[in-house]
Coordinates of C-alpha atoms and ligand atoms in Angstrom, one line a residue:
X1 CA 75.0 18.1 85.0
X2 CA 77.4 21.2 84.2
X3 CA 76.4 24.7 85.0
X4 CA 77.6 27.3 83.1
X5 CA 76.7 31.2 83.6
X6 CA 77.2 33.5 81.1
X7 CA 77.8 36.9 83.4
X8 CA 79.1 40.2 82.2
X9 CA 78.1 43.6 84.0
X10 CA 77.5 45.1 80.7
X11 CA 74.6 44.9 78.4
X12 CA 74.4 44.2 74.7
X13 CA 77.7 41.8 74.8
X14 CA 75.8 39.2 73.5
X15 CA 75.1 37.0 76.7
X16 CA 71.9 36.3 75.8
X17 CA 72.7 35.4 72.1
X18 CA 75.6 33.1 72.9
X19 CA 73.5 31.5 75.8
X20 CA 70.6 30.7 73.0
X21 CA 73.4 29.3 70.7
X22 CA 75.4 27.7 73.2
X23 CA 72.2 25.5 74.6
X24 CA 71.2 24.9 70.8
X25 CA 74.8 23.7 69.5
X26 CA 74.9 21.4 73.1
X27 CA 71.5 20.0 71.9
X28 CA 72.8 19.6 68.5
X29 CA 75.7 17.5 69.9
X30 CA 73.1 15.0 71.8
X31 CA 73.2 16.9 75.1
X32 CA 70.2 17.3 77.4
X33 CA 70.1 20.8 77.9
X34 CA 68.4 23.3 80.7
X35 CA 68.3 26.8 80.4
X36 CA 67.7 29.3 82.9
X37 CA 66.5 32.4 81.9
X38 CA 67.7 34.8 85.2
X39 CA 67.2 38.0 83.5
X40 CA 63.6 39.9 83.8
X41 CA 63.6 40.9 80.2
X42 CA 63.2 37.3 79.4
X43 CA 64.7 37.4 76.1
X44 CA 66.2 33.9 76.2
X45 CA 62.5 33.0 77.4
X46 CA 61.3 34.5 73.8
X47 CA 64.0 33.3 71.8
X48 CA 63.0 29.7 73.0
X49 CA 59.0 30.8 72.7
X50 CA 58.0 30.4 76.0
X51 CA 57.8 33.8 77.1
X52 CA 54.7 34.3 79.0
X53 CA 54.1 38.1 80.3
X54 CA 51.1 37.7 81.9
X55 CA 51.7 34.9 84.9
X56 CA 54.5 35.0 87.4
X57 CA 57.5 33.4 86.2
X58 CA 58.8 30.2 87.0
X59 CA 62.4 31.9 87.6
X60 CA 60.4 34.3 90.1
X61 CA 58.8 31.1 92.2
X62 CA 62.3 29.3 92.2
X63 CA 63.5 32.6 93.9
X64 CA 60.6 33.1 96.5
X65 CA 60.5 29.5 97.0
X66 CA 56.7 29.1 95.9
X67 CA 57.0 25.6 94.3
X68 CA 56.8 22.1 95.4
X69 CA 57.9 20.0 92.1
X70 CA 60.6 20.6 89.6
X71 CA 57.5 20.3 87.0
X72 CA 56.0 23.4 88.1
X73 CA 59.0 25.6 86.9
X74 CA 60.4 23.7 84.4
X75 CA 58.7 23.7 80.8
X76 CA 59.6 21.7 77.4
X77 CA 60.7 23.7 74.3
X78 CA 60.0 23.1 70.8
X79 CA 63.3 21.0 71.2
X80 CA 63.0 17.8 72.5
X81 CA 66.3 17.7 74.7
X82 CA 66.0 21.6 75.8
X83 CA 63.9 22.6 78.6
X84 CA 63.5 26.1 79.9
X85 CA 63.0 27.8 83.3
X86 CA 61.4 30.8 81.8
X87 CA 61.5 34.6 83.1
X88 CA 59.4 37.8 82.9
X89 CA 59.1 41.5 84.9
X90 CA 57.9 39.2 87.8
X91 CA 61.7 38.3 88.7
X92 CA 61.8 42.0 89.9
X93 CA 59.3 41.6 92.3
X94 CA 60.7 38.3 93.3
X95 CA 64.3 40.0 94.0
X96 CA 62.7 42.9 95.7
X97 CA 60.6 40.7 98.3
X98 CA 63.6 38.4 98.7
X99 CA 65.8 41.4 100.0
X100 CA 63.3 42.1 102.1
X101 CA 62.9 39.2 103.8
X102 CA 66.7 39.0 104.3
X103 CA 66.4 35.8 106.5
X104 CA 67.2 32.4 106.3
X105 CA 69.0 31.2 103.2
X106 CA 68.7 33.7 100.5
X107 CA 71.7 32.5 98.3
X108 CA 70.1 28.5 98.2
X109 CA 67.1 29.3 96.6
X110 CA 68.1 27.9 93.4
X111 CA 70.2 25.1 95.0
X112 CA 66.8 23.6 96.3
X113 CA 66.0 22.8 92.7
X114 CA 69.2 22.2 91.3
X115 CA 69.9 19.2 93.8
X116 CA 66.6 17.4 92.6
X117 CA 67.5 17.3 88.8
X118 CA 71.0 17.5 88.4
X119 CA 71.0 13.8 87.0
X120 CA 68.3 15.1 84.1
X121 CA 70.4 16.9 82.2
X122 CA 74.0 17.1 80.8
X123 CA 74.2 21.0 80.9
X124 CA 72.6 23.8 82.1
X125 CA 73.2 27.3 80.6
X126 CA 72.6 30.6 82.6
X127 CA 71.6 34.1 80.9
X128 CA 71.8 36.8 83.3
X129 CA 71.3 40.4 83.7
X130 CA 73.7 43.1 83.4
X131 CA 73.9 43.3 87.0
X132 CA 74.3 41.7 90.4
X133 CA 71.3 41.1 92.3
X134 CA 70.2 38.4 94.5
X135 CA 68.9 36.2 91.5
X136 CA 72.3 36.4 90.2
X137 CA 74.2 35.1 93.4
X138 CA 71.9 32.3 93.5
X139 CA 72.9 31.7 89.9
X140 CA 76.6 31.6 90.9
X141 CA 75.8 29.5 94.1
X142 CA 74.8 26.5 91.6
X143 CA 77.3 27.4 88.9
X144 CA 80.4 25.3 88.3
X145 CA 81.9 27.6 85.4
X146 CA 81.6 31.1 84.3
X147 CA 82.4 32.4 80.6
X148 CA 82.2 36.1 80.0
X149 CA 81.2 37.2 76.6
X150 CA 82.7 40.6 75.9
X151 CA 82.8 42.7 72.9
X152 CA 86.2 44.0 72.7
X153 CA 85.3 47.6 71.0
X154 CA 85.2 50.9 73.0
X155 CA 85.6 50.1 77.4
X156 CA 83.9 46.5 77.0
X157 CA 87.0 45.0 78.6
X158 CA 87.2 47.3 81.5
X159 CA 84.4 45.4 82.9
X160 CA 86.1 42.0 83.4
X161 CA 87.7 43.0 86.3
X162 CA 84.5 43.9 88.0
X163 CA 83.2 40.5 87.2
X164 CA 86.4 38.4 88.4
X165 CA 85.8 40.7 91.6
X166 CA 81.9 39.2 92.0
X167 CA 83.2 35.8 91.2
X168 CA 86.1 35.8 93.9
X169 CA 83.0 37.0 96.4
X170 CA 80.8 34.3 95.1
X171 CA 83.5 31.6 96.2
X172 CA 82.6 32.4 99.6
X173 CA 79.2 30.8 99.0
X174 CA 80.3 28.3 96.2
X175 CA 84.2 27.3 96.6
X176 CA 84.2 25.2 93.5
X177 CA 83.1 28.2 91.2
X178 CA 85.5 28.7 88.4
X179 CA 86.2 31.9 86.1
X180 CA 86.7 29.9 82.7
X181 CA 87.4 32.5 80.4
X182 CA 85.7 35.0 78.0
X183 CA 84.1 34.7 75.0
X184 CA 85.3 37.3 72.2
X185 CA 81.5 38.2 70.8
X186 CA 80.5 39.9 67.4
X187 CA 84.6 40.4 66.8
X188 CA 84.9 42.7 63.6
X189 CA 88.7 42.3 62.6
X190 CA 89.1 46.4 62.5
X191 CA 92.8 47.8 64.0
X192 CA 91.0 48.2 67.2
X193 CA 89.0 45.3 68.3
X194 CA 92.2 43.4 66.8
X195 CA 94.4 45.2 69.9
X196 CA 91.8 44.8 72.2
X197 CA 92.0 40.8 71.1
X198 CA 96.1 41.0 71.6
X199 CA 95.3 42.6 74.9
X200 CA 93.6 39.7 76.0
X201 CA 95.8 37.3 75.1
X202 CA 98.7 39.0 76.3
X203 CA 96.7 39.1 79.7
X204 CA 96.3 35.3 79.3
X205 CA 100.1 34.6 78.6
X206 CA 100.9 37.0 81.9
X207 CA 98.5 34.6 83.9
X208 CA 99.5 34.5 87.2
X209 CA 96.6 31.9 89.2
X210 CA 96.9 34.1 92.4
X211 CA 95.5 37.1 90.6
X212 CA 91.9 37.7 89.0
X213 CA 93.7 39.0 85.6
X214 CA 93.6 36.1 84.5
X215 CA 91.0 35.7 81.2
X216 CA 91.8 32.8 78.7
X217 CA 89.8 33.6 75.4
X218 CA 87.8 30.6 75.0
X219 CA 86.6 31.4 71.6
X220 CA 85.9 34.1 69.1
X221 CA 82.8 34.7 67.5
X222 CA 82.3 36.6 64.3
X223 CA 80.4 39.8 63.5
X224 CA 77.8 38.6 61.2
X225 CA 75.2 40.8 59.3
X226 CA 73.2 37.9 59.4
X227 CA 72.7 38.2 63.0
X228 CA 72.3 42.0 62.9
X229 CA 70.0 41.9 60.2
X230 CA 67.8 39.3 62.7
X231 CA 68.0 40.7 65.7
X232 CA 64.1 40.7 66.1
X233 CA 63.8 36.7 65.2
X234 CA 66.0 35.8 68.3
X235 CA 66.5 32.7 66.9
X236 CA 69.5 30.3 67.1
X237 CA 71.5 31.6 64.5
X238 CA 72.3 28.0 62.4
X239 CA 68.4 28.0 61.9
X240 CA 68.4 31.0 59.8
X241 CA 71.6 31.2 58.6
X242 CA 73.6 28.1 58.9
X243 CA 76.5 29.1 56.8
X244 CA 77.3 32.6 58.3
X245 CA 80.4 33.3 60.3
X246 CA 78.7 33.5 63.6
X247 CA 77.0 30.2 63.2
X248 CA 80.3 28.3 62.2
X249 CA 81.8 30.0 65.5
X250 CA 79.5 29.2 68.0
X251 CA 79.6 25.7 66.7
X252 CA 83.1 25.8 66.7
X253 CA 83.7 27.1 70.1
X254 CA 81.0 24.5 71.6
X255 CA 82.5 21.7 70.3
X256 CA 86.2 22.7 71.3
X257 CA 84.6 23.5 75.2
X258 CA 82.9 19.9 75.4
X259 CA 85.5 18.2 73.7
X260 CA 83.2 16.5 71.5
X261 CA 81.7 16.6 68.1
X262 CA 78.4 15.6 66.7
Ligands
ADP1 N1 77.9 37.8 66.4 C1 77.1 38.7 66.2 N2 77.2 39.5 64.8 C2 76.0 40.6 65.1 N3 75.3 41.0 65.9 C3 75.4 40.3 66.6 C4 76.3 39.2 67.5 N4 76.2 38.5 68.6 C5 74.9 39.6 69.0 N5 74.2 40.5 68.3 C6 73.6 41.7 68.6 O1 74.2 42.3 69.4 C7 72.9 42.7 70.3 C8 73.0 42.0 71.8 O2 72.9 40.8 71.8 P1 72.2 40.1 73.3 O3 72.7 38.8 73.3 O4 70.7 41.1 73.5 O5 73.4 41.0 74.4 P2 73.0 41.0 76.2 O6 72.3 39.7 76.2 O7 74.3 41.0 76.5 O8 72.5 42.2 76.7 C9 71.8 42.1 69.8 O9 71.3 43.0 69.0 C10 72.5 41.0 68.7 O10 71.5 40.5 67.7
MG2 MG1 70.5 39.6 77.8

């Protein structure tokens, strides 16, 4: 199982939307996918229609260690081949209680599960909150690759160095963790965004592996009115607008990423 972590300290950069659509496109390519909702907002749990506000969320139990069988944490979705570990606000309490505990292996909580299920899925996609808490550290401990979704407008690029530093720190607990690159999201070909993209590509050309500042652009997802209009739907874009730019771009990105077409 390859574990891909979508991380950026900023909100609104399409982490969740990218996670939703990556999982979906991997599934369309016949891969078995596990989605881990690591954000207490539970947005990807909603997208896959498994959000439950009432009970302690599976990801909270995963963090506190209050489970014995993987089946207690993992649910099937409506898509045969996409399973999910859901989140809700109870994740916040779990993070606080783990920080109070501050003993034992507090960064190895997700590892306990992933060791048991690694041959059941081809990919695991982790959607993260826009901050670094003990839940994010646990997720980095089980991840192989980090993809940083970015919008190239305003000051979005500033956050990249921070993510790169977090990943360098996380290598202490997971030496094989790799910052794979950035996924440019919601891209509009304005002068400003075109300049931002150029900057990213220049960074890459300068690429020096001893330095954190190396951000290969893995894909560019176009801004699409269809996405903006249907924010409330939160469904995989392919399901309501298969021909729009964003749907095509997620497909292209995932195909290039896995090196396999449908
Ligand atoms: N390609 C796109 N075109 C138009 N709007 C987009 C696109 N990608 C994301 N968005 C919008 O951007 C907003 C933030 O996305 P979201 O995935 O929730 O970000 P994050 O998880 O990083 O906070 C959402 O309203 C979403 O619909
Ligand atoms: Mg989100």
